[in-house]
Amino acid sequence: MGLVSGACFAKFGNNVICVDIDKGKIEKINNSISPIYEDGLENLLLKYKDNIKATDDYSYAINNTEITFICVGTPSESDGGIDISYVKEVTIKIAEILKEKNDWHLVVVKSTVIPGTTRDIVLPLLEKHSGKNVGKDFGLAMNPEFLREGIAVEDFLRPDRIVIGTYSDKSKEILRGLYKNFSCPLFETSLSAAEMIKYASNCFLATKISFINEIGNFCKKLDIDSYEVADGMGLDNRIGRAFLDSGIGWGGSCFPKDLHALISWSKKEKEEAKIIESVIRVNDLQPLILIELLKKHIPNLNGKTIGLLGLAFKPDTDDIRESRAIPIIRKLLEDGAEIKAYDPKAMENFEKLYPQIEYCTSAEEVLNSDAVLIATKWEEFKKLDYKEKIVIDGRRLKEAEFAKIYEGVCW
Ligand code: UGA
């Protein structure tokens, strides 16, 4: 998120200095090589290389810029809450440099943090360690990101909205200027509302998916195509068609982390996250339905070879965090099945987690099994010849419908 934002700001003519502690990453960025795979990112790094630099020197970066975005990770803790130690650490470093800096500087939190964090934790830390006053001596804002992995550059350049929570009018003016090239609405609000908009958006999107999965499970029983139901519902502008693709559920590094974080916060506050907890419950059960459907056709999986197409949490990424393939593999192994898996990008990551399964060199090779499960909708899976196979589809791959036996999880 940090590098995508930096590269996109550079595209709009800003001079960007990225700070990281990882020397390898710094070197790559300075050589216009992207340390992560994101469509279009490396092109931006190359094309705007004169506007973008990377360093581990906080002082150089802060003294030669007007705005600092905090983009560090906020990983999950064991109770589902988030660890904001990196946010605190960099806030203190920024404050110590602001102490000596004469010019007014704007600090913007972009990391996903529980509502209240910028106002109640970042702000006091900045004031304490700089000895200065927010609003008067420096500015503070919260500007959440809504980027999807894999298409983050596109999402950054063509957002539906930009949300800025600000502390003072001057911070607002500066961010208005930074985002002046964007034609979408710029929604201005408070620091804490901006933080909540991020959580509420992710929770709502995950809710849409779990909702359509529950409806999809009913549809399956009634022999109704849940995709037709979603198409029909989606025509209502109040509902919209997006994020109503039913299947084996949502994964990734964001939805699970954010939903659990809000639940963890609600528990501490003695609030009950009734809807969000149900959304997770539906999502936990959804991948196992794929196995139940498989057992309709192969009741005893012991010693059977099951092919698994797709390991990434969604197509066009090598990210396997909370991938729905994980609970599927866990259950197949429990039932004694032999697994042959293939994914165009995620096999290396998956092998570290499950070294005991067979990784194929092509998607075709997976078809050489007693049944095939589809867990990620990769484009290349559309080209396979499924005619002679038993296929249990978790992602609605229309081309697989011509299999000898075909079952869709919600259709
Ligand atoms: C998500 C949000 O979409 C971004 O707006 C947000 O910025 C990001 O989290 C974040 O907080 O950083 P991402 O995790 O990259 O983005 O992935 P999505 O494209 O939203 O997909 C999430 C999961 O939902 C995937 O497993 C996908 O297969 C599943 N999904 C998505 C469905 O099962 N059905 C749908 O209709 C859509």
mmCIF file of C-alpha atoms in Angstrom, residues 15-20 26 29-30 49-68 93-94 96-98 100-101 103 105:
data_model
loop_
_atom_site.group_PDB
_atom_site.id
_atom_site.type_symbol
_atom_site.label_atom_id
_atom_site.label_comp_id
_atom_site.label_asym_id
_atom_site.label_seq_id
_atom_site.Cartn_x
_atom_site.Cartn_y
_atom_site.Cartn_z
ATOM 1 C CA ASN A 15 8.455 14.117 -5.326
ATOM 2 C CA VAL A 16 8.166 10.991 -3.206
ATOM 3 C CA ILE A 17 10.666 9.623 -0.697
ATOM 4 C CA CYS A 18 9.828 6.127 0.568
ATOM 5 C CA VAL A 19 11.232 5.058 3.924
ATOM 6 C CA ASP A 20 11.795 1.423 4.803
ATOM 7 C CA ILE A 26 15.289 0.171 -0.746
ATOM 8 C CA ILE A 29 12.997 0.607 -5.455
ATOM 9 C CA ASN A 30 16.006 2.803 -6.250
ATOM 10 C CA LYS A 49 12.054 7.197 -11.352
ATOM 11 C CA ASP A 50 13.160 10.820 -11.140
ATOM 12 C CA ASN A 51 10.302 11.559 -8.728
ATOM 13 C CA ILE A 52 10.701 8.563 -6.457
ATOM 14 C CA LYS A 53 13.512 7.605 -4.092
ATOM 15 C CA ALA A 54 13.803 5.130 -1.236
ATOM 16 C CA THR A 55 15.903 5.444 1.908
ATOM 17 C CA ASP A 56 16.158 4.263 5.506
ATOM 18 C CA ASP A 57 16.940 7.810 6.623
ATOM 19 C CA TYR A 58 13.838 9.243 8.330
ATOM 20 C CA SER A 59 15.418 12.612 8.843
ATOM 21 C CA TYR A 60 16.328 13.037 5.161
ATOM 22 C CA ALA A 61 12.811 11.982 4.121
ATOM 23 C CA ILE A 62 10.925 14.209 6.554
ATOM 24 C CA ASN A 63 13.139 17.248 6.100
ATOM 25 C CA ASN A 64 12.798 17.101 2.325
ATOM 26 C CA THR A 65 9.015 16.629 2.123
ATOM 27 C CA GLU A 66 5.834 18.334 3.345
ATOM 28 C CA ILE A 67 3.678 15.291 4.067
ATOM 29 C CA THR A 68 4.476 11.942 5.698
ATOM 30 C CA LYS A 93 10.534 8.642 15.014
ATOM 31 C CA ILE A 94 8.568 11.199 12.995
ATOM 32 C CA GLU A 96 11.601 13.353 17.063
ATOM 33 C CA ILE A 97 12.454 14.761 13.635
ATOM 34 C CA LEU A 98 9.548 17.239 13.696
ATOM 35 C CA GLU A 100 13.938 19.976 14.937
ATOM 36 C CA LYS A 101 12.074 20.811 11.738
ATOM 37 C CA ASP A 103 8.548 24.088 8.576
ATOM 38 C CA HIS A 105 4.584 19.277 8.276
#
